[in-house]
C-alpha positions as semicolon CSV with decimal commas, in nm:
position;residue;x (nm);y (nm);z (nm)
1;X;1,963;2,784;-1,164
2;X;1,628;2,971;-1,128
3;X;1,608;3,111;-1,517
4;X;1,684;2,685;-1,608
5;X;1,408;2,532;-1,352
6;X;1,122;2,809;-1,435
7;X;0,943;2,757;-1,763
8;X;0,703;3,076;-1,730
9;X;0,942;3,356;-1,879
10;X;0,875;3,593;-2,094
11;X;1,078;3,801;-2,337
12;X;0,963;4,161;-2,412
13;X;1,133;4,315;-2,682
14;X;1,100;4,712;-2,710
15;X;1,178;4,864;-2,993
16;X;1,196;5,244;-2,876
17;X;1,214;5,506;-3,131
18;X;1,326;5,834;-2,881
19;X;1,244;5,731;-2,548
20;X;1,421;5,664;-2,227
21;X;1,531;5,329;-2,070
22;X;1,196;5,231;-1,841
23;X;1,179;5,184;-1,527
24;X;1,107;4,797;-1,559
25;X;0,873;4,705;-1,282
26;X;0,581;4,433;-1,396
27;X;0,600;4,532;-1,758
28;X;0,561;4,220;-1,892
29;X;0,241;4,151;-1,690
30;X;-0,116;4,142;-1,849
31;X;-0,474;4,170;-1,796
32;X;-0,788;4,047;-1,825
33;X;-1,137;4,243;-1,850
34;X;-1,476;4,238;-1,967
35;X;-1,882;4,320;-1,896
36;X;-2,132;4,102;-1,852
37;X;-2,474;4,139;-1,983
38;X;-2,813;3,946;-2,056
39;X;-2,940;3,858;-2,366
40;X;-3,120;4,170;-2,391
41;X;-2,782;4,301;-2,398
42;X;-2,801;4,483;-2,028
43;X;-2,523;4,516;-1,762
44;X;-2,525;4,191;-1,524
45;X;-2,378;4,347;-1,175
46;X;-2,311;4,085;-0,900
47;X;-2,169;3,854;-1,112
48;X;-1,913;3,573;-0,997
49;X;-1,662;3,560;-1,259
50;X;-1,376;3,353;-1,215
51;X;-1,045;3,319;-1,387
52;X;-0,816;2,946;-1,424
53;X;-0,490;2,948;-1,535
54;X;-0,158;2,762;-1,460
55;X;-0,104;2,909;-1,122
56;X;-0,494;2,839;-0,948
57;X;-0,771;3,039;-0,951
58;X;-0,894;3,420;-0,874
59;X;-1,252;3,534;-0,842
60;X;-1,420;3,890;-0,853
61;X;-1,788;4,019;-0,919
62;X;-1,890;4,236;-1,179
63;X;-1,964;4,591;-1,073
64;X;-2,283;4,798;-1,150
65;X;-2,225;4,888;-1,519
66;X;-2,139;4,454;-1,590
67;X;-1,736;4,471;-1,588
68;X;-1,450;4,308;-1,442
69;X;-1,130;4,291;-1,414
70;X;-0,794;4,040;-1,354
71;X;-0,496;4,224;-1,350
72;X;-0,096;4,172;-1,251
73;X;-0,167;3,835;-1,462
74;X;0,148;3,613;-1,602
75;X;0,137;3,566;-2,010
76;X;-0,006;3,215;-2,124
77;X;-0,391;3,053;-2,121
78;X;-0,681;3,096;-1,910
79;X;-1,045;3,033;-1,863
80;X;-1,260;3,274;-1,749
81;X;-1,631;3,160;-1,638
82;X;-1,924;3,395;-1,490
83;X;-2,170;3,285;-1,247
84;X;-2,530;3,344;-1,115
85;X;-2,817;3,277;-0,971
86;X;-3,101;3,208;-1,217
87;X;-2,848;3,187;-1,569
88;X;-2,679;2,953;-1,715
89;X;-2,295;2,959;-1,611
90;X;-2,069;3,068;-1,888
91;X;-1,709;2,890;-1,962
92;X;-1,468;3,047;-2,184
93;X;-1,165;2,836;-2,268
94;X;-0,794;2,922;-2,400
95;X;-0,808;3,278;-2,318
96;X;-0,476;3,414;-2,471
97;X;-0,306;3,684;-2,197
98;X;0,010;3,785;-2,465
99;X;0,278;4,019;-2,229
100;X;0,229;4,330;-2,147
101;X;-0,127;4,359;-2,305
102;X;-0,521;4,349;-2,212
103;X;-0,738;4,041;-2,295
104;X;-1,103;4,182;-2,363
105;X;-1,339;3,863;-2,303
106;X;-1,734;4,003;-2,300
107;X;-1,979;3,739;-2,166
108;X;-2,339;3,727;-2,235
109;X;-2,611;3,501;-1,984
110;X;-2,852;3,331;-2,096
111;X;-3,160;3,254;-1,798
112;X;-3,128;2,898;-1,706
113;X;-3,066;2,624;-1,487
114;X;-2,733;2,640;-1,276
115;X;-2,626;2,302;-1,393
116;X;-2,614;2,421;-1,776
117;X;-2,273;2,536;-1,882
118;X;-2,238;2,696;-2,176
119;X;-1,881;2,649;-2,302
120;X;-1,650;2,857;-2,552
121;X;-1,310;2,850;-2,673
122;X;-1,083;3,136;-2,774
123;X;-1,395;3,431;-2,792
124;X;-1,141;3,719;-2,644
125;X;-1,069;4,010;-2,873
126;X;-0,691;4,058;-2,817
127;X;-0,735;4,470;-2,948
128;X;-0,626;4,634;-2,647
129;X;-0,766;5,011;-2,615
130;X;-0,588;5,097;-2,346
131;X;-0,211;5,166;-2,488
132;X;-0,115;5,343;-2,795
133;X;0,218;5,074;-2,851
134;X;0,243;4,883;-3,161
135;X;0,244;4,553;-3,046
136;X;0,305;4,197;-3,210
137;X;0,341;3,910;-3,006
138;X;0,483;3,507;-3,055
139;X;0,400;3,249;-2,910
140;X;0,606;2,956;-2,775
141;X;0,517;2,771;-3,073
142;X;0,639;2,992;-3,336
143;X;0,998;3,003;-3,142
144;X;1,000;2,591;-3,126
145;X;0,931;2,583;-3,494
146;X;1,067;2,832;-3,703
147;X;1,392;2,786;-3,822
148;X;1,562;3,092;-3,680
149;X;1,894;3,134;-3,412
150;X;1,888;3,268;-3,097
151;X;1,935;3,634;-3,158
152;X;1,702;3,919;-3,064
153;X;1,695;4,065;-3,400
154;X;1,618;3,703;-3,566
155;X;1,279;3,725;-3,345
156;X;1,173;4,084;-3,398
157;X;1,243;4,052;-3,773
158;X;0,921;3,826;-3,752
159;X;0,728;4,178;-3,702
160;X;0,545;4,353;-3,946
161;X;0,708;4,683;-4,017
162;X;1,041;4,650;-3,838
163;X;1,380;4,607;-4,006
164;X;1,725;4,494;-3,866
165;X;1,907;4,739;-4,089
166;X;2,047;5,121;-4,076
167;X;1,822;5,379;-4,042
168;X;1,855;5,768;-4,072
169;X;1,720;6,042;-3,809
170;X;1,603;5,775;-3,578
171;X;1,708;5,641;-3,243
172;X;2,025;5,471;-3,236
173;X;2,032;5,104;-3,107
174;X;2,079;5,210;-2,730
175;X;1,725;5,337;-2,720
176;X;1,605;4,986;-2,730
177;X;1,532;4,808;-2,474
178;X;1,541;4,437;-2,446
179;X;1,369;4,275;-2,149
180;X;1,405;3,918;-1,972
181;X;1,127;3,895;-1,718
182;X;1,165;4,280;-1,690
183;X;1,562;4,315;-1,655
184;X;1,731;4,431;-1,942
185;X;1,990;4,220;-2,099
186;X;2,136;4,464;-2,346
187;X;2,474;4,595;-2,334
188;X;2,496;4,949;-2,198
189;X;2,742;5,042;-2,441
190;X;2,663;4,902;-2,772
191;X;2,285;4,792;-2,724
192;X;2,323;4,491;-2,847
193;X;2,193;4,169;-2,692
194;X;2,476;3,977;-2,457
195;X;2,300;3,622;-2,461
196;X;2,172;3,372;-2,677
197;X;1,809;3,250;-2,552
198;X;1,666;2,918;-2,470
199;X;1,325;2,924;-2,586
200;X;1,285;2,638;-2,332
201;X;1,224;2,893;-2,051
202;X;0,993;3,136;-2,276
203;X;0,668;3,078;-2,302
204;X;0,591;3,397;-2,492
205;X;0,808;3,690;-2,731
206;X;0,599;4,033;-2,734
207;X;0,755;4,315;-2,945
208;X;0,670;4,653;-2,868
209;X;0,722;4,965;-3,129
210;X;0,624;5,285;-3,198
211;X;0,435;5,418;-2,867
212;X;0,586;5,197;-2,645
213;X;0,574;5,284;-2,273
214;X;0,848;5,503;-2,147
């Protein structure tokens, strides 16, 4: 009843070349971070930044080099905005957060009245420098609109580099993994998925290859 009422799941496909089953804690949980500077380009400590998504809100303050950081953060949109005293507010609209991965979203302040927002959409760099996994992700849209069946290896097809066919001197299929909000839904024995899945309940696929996390 829970997996048909919720409509924030994610899938997170890994594709494991030798690794080990995970321990699957909050894997499919993402981040958000950033520094904020002046127009001169120097670090802005004491900054109010706040971050809006689906759930509510969350604020923190920029340390003494500029940065910040959101973290243990659901996939989907956000907006992040940075505050204070004597600049102009910054807004930062549709903020993608894809699973499992960092959203890098730099702000610079312009000096200024409070009451002057400065607004932009989408200006987060989705490169995330933190993890050496090949990651590709889809969004909700892509799984409403392409014309594909509800098998795992009709999604990850959709990645660059990866093939659903035999392969010599590389893992076998059980070193996958395939994830459901972080529980695995493959069959111990064969690897293969057991389900067919309702993209109603997924708001995001992410597909993790070579350097995924073990």
């Amino acid at each position: 009843m829970e997996m048909i009422m919720m409509k924030t799941r994610s899938l997170l496909i890994a594709l494991l070349v030798l690794a080990v089953v995970p321990a699957f804690g909050q894997t499919q949980l993402g981040s958000v971070t950033g520094v904020v500077k002046d127009e001169q380009g120097g670090a802005l400590p004491g900054v109010t930044v706040t971050l809006t998504g689906k759930t509510g809100s969350r604020s923190t303050t920029s340390d003494t080099k500029g940065e910040y950081r959101f973290a243990a953060l659901a996939p989907g949109a956000y907006e992040v905005k940075a505050e204070m005293s004597g600049f102009r507010p910054k807004r930062i609209g549709n903020v993608e957060v894809p699973v499992a991965s960092v959203a890098n979203v730099d702000l610079s302040l312009s000096v200024g009245g409070v009451t002057e927002t400065v607004d932009v959409v989408g200006e987060a760099t989705m490169v995330d420098t933190t993890s050496a996994a090949s990651n590709n992700s889809l969004s909700q849209d892509i799984l409403y609109n392409m014309p594909i069946d509800r098998r795992s290896f009709n999604i990850y097809n959709f990645a660059p580099g990866i093939s659903h066919s035999a392969a010599f001197g590389a893992g076998g299929s059980t070193a996958n993994a395939l994830l459901l909000d972080g529980v695995d839904t493959r069959d111990p024995d064969g690897g293969t998925d057991w389900t067919f899945y309702n993209y109603n309940i997924m708001d995001q696929v992410q597909i993790q290859g070579l350097g995924a996390p073990a």
